[in-house]
């Protein structure tokens, strides 16, 4: 095959084809316009493969040197935008290989020895995704830190905790935010776990059955950093599986979906809290937009979009898992469809995390590093809302239990007290002692401490509870964990 023949994809593999592809089929089957994004992984994978081929004496040191020189130039061309991506060459792999051959001749043609695009693309996607996970996990840590920062400033701020979106019991706003820190820390754990299974080497599987060349797969794995915590090479152990399964991408998208669901829950709360009926928090104006008709409006567009984009990421999970279903072994072209959902999942998640880091925690000042412009909290509005809805009714029941009543009886007694308070349109803590004693004579003056919001919080002093002492301990744990 002459060097310039590689300009046409149909000529890149065989003289077998008797007619050229139509433009529509070319466009339909090509992936270069989206998979060119894998170029760094493709070059990295090729260099590791070539280095191993030379170490094994399958290609010469001179060939390796030529391949390295050619790849350095290709890298420079892609970076400065002068690389000419050709639809005719279908995908990122054939584009780079064709240019390499143009630049260094026969050495370029030897690169593909013992390799197929099937194990090449599986390797590239894994390398690329590993790099993205390594960017996502720190973003999740930044978001946790931003939430812990806001929590630390609001340990003594009380808002109504809800169940069924009905006022249930008072909680510390810090405690509420730390619930999200737990969720995002599990998300980070999940991504770290997905990374372990992503970081395994398909190269050496070749098209599907392995190869006749004496490849050193462990060497390639080491060169690519596909090793475990002990430095042991991580290699796909079955060639048919190695080229064909995309479960690592599906797992990643599942982890991303859960993370977006957590973002979506937080978004929903911000949206509620920002509404005039709550008035609990404000987010900086730059995360909101006005209305073209209603001059008074400030709409929480960013949290709303994040909630909406969750659907899109969950959709990508459905797309990928359905893509895999029903594929016989081994590689099928269906798998080319793994890329756009995966890329969009990564882009959406990273952008969403970046924007939430700033929206929650604010922006650092260039000189001092001090952050400002994050969530503003209206502690009075929160506390006023916690005063409504008999949030401390359970505390009265617990008080009676301590006086010796069985819990079920205490529960019933308090229901009567709530009924009385609500007919007087007041809180339980506003009922005179004599009235409270009419429900149970064992009630004494200290009941008012139990009925206060702060008393209620302080009383929930078990591990994981909302008492300020517990919240402080959790903040300290998160601080030492997050560094
Ligand atoms: N562009 C293809 C993909 O993304 C590369 C692998 C093609 N292999 C093949 N035998 N057609 O999956």
XYZ file of C-alpha atoms in Angstrom, residues 190-390:
201
model
C -18.111 5.022 43.677
C -16.018 6.813 41.055
C -12.823 5.551 42.689
C -14.236 2.039 42.516
C -15.246 2.411 38.861
C -11.715 3.665 38.180
C -10.254 0.354 39.361
C -12.225 -1.606 36.801
C -11.704 1.000 34.080
C -7.946 0.914 34.541
C -7.406 -2.484 32.872
C -5.647 -3.125 29.596
C -7.467 -4.535 26.537
C -4.444 -4.125 24.185
C -3.086 -7.511 23.249
C -6.594 -8.868 22.686
C -6.114 -7.795 19.051
C -9.261 -8.205 16.941
C -10.863 -10.781 19.234
C -8.724 -13.880 19.732
C -5.326 -12.581 20.786
C -2.335 -12.413 18.505
C 0.464 -14.540 17.114
C 3.165 -12.007 18.069
C 5.015 -12.426 21.361
C 3.519 -9.340 22.989
C 4.406 -8.333 26.542
C 1.046 -7.100 27.774
C 2.293 -6.466 31.297
C 4.894 -4.056 29.929
C 2.210 -2.118 28.030
C 0.020 -2.036 31.141
C 2.923 -0.671 33.184
C 3.765 1.947 30.568
C 0.150 3.125 30.625
C -0.116 3.171 34.407
C -2.681 0.374 34.292
C -1.505 -1.033 37.592
C -3.152 -1.592 40.963
C -2.175 -0.008 44.270
C 0.648 -2.559 44.625
C 1.952 -1.741 41.134
C 0.695 -5.032 39.644
C -0.288 -4.735 35.956
C -4.036 -4.844 35.383
C -4.838 -6.701 32.175
C -8.089 -7.885 30.584
C -7.689 -11.654 30.864
C -9.962 -12.717 28.030
C -9.483 -11.270 24.565
C -13.151 -11.609 23.538
C -14.255 -9.788 26.669
C -11.471 -7.225 26.478
C -12.480 -5.896 23.060
C -16.200 -6.016 23.513
C -17.572 -5.186 26.941
C -18.212 -1.584 27.852
C -19.425 -2.312 31.372
C -16.860 0.137 32.778
C -18.517 2.923 30.773
C -21.971 1.815 31.904
C -20.830 1.706 35.536
C -19.350 5.146 35.178
C -22.584 6.506 33.754
C -24.506 4.833 36.580
C -22.245 6.497 39.153
C -22.636 9.797 37.281
C -26.418 9.369 37.256
C -26.496 8.881 41.016
C -24.258 11.879 41.515
C -26.543 13.981 39.308
C -29.549 12.698 41.256
C -27.892 13.997 44.415
C -27.226 17.322 42.694
C -30.835 17.328 41.557
C -32.147 16.823 45.096
C -29.990 19.696 46.329
C -31.197 21.798 43.390
C -34.790 21.089 44.242
C -34.212 22.243 47.813
C -32.430 25.407 46.696
C -35.318 26.168 44.369
C -37.855 25.671 47.165
C -35.779 27.584 49.702
C -35.383 30.498 47.299
C -39.089 30.806 46.639
C -40.845 33.697 48.370
C -42.886 31.248 50.431
C -39.741 29.919 52.079
C -37.196 32.710 51.720
C -34.551 30.567 53.452
C -31.588 31.226 51.166
C -30.357 33.342 48.306
C -27.872 32.383 45.650
C -25.728 34.991 43.904
C -27.451 36.866 41.091
C -25.121 35.459 38.476
C -26.718 32.042 38.894
C -30.201 33.429 38.306
C -31.996 35.148 35.451
C -34.808 37.636 35.181
C -38.063 37.319 33.349
C -38.745 39.100 30.067
C -42.230 40.050 31.232
C -42.285 40.041 35.060
C -39.809 42.643 36.288
C -39.802 41.393 39.877
C -38.541 37.899 39.027
C -35.228 36.268 39.834
C -35.345 32.711 38.645
C -33.052 29.956 39.937
C -32.032 28.876 36.441
C -28.829 27.112 37.397
C -30.369 24.717 39.939
C -33.311 24.171 37.619
C -31.026 23.305 34.714
C -28.967 20.998 36.907
C -32.178 19.225 37.895
C -33.098 19.024 34.210
C -29.674 17.815 33.074
C -29.993 14.921 35.507
C -32.552 13.484 33.098
C -30.067 13.732 30.300
C -27.347 11.846 32.209
C -29.769 9.135 33.344
C -30.797 8.930 29.681
C -27.167 8.263 28.720
C -27.074 5.406 31.231
C -30.160 3.930 29.583
C -28.592 4.470 26.152
C -25.356 2.717 27.032
C -26.856 -0.206 28.856
C -29.285 -0.792 25.997
C -26.420 -0.515 23.523
C -24.693 -3.459 25.204
C -27.766 -5.611 25.538
C -28.013 -8.311 22.900
C -24.530 -7.830 21.442
C -22.948 -11.176 20.655
C -19.240 -11.590 21.335
C -17.001 -9.980 20.395
C -16.605 -6.410 19.046
C -19.539 -4.983 17.119
C -19.780 -1.591 15.512
C -22.634 -0.820 17.899
C -19.908 0.022 20.381
C -18.941 3.107 18.428
C -22.141 4.536 19.907
C -20.626 4.399 23.388
C -18.729 7.634 22.919
C -21.213 10.463 22.590
C -23.244 9.486 25.666
C -20.060 8.962 27.649
C -18.546 12.279 26.549
C -21.734 14.171 27.248
C -22.061 12.534 30.661
C -18.554 13.654 31.577
C -19.077 17.193 30.238
C -22.415 17.625 31.948
C -21.202 16.271 35.263
C -17.985 18.292 35.316
C -19.708 21.556 34.393
C -22.440 20.948 36.943
C -19.961 20.184 39.721
C -17.826 23.240 38.874
C -20.825 25.526 38.932
C -22.123 24.077 42.201
C -18.737 24.501 43.881
C -18.962 28.203 43.113
C -22.669 28.640 43.705
C -22.519 27.011 47.141
C -19.137 28.195 48.383
C -18.534 31.392 46.421
C -15.488 32.574 44.539
C -12.058 33.039 46.106
C -10.659 36.560 46.231
C -7.564 36.759 44.019
C -5.422 38.366 46.731
C -6.610 36.842 50.006
C -8.141 33.585 48.815
C -11.154 34.307 51.043
C -14.361 33.139 49.414
C -17.434 35.276 48.937
C -20.642 35.133 46.935
C -21.821 31.688 47.987
C -25.203 30.794 49.452
C -26.641 33.484 51.775
C -28.695 32.138 54.626
C -31.721 33.835 56.157
C -31.521 32.324 59.639
C -34.569 34.241 60.892
C -36.811 32.947 58.134
C -35.647 29.404 58.773
C -36.213 29.656 62.485
C -39.627 31.283 62.047
C -40.642 28.404 59.783
C -39.418 25.908 62.370
C -41.709 27.547 64.949
C -44.708 26.621 62.835
C -46.129 23.156 62.442
C -45.489 21.821 65.979
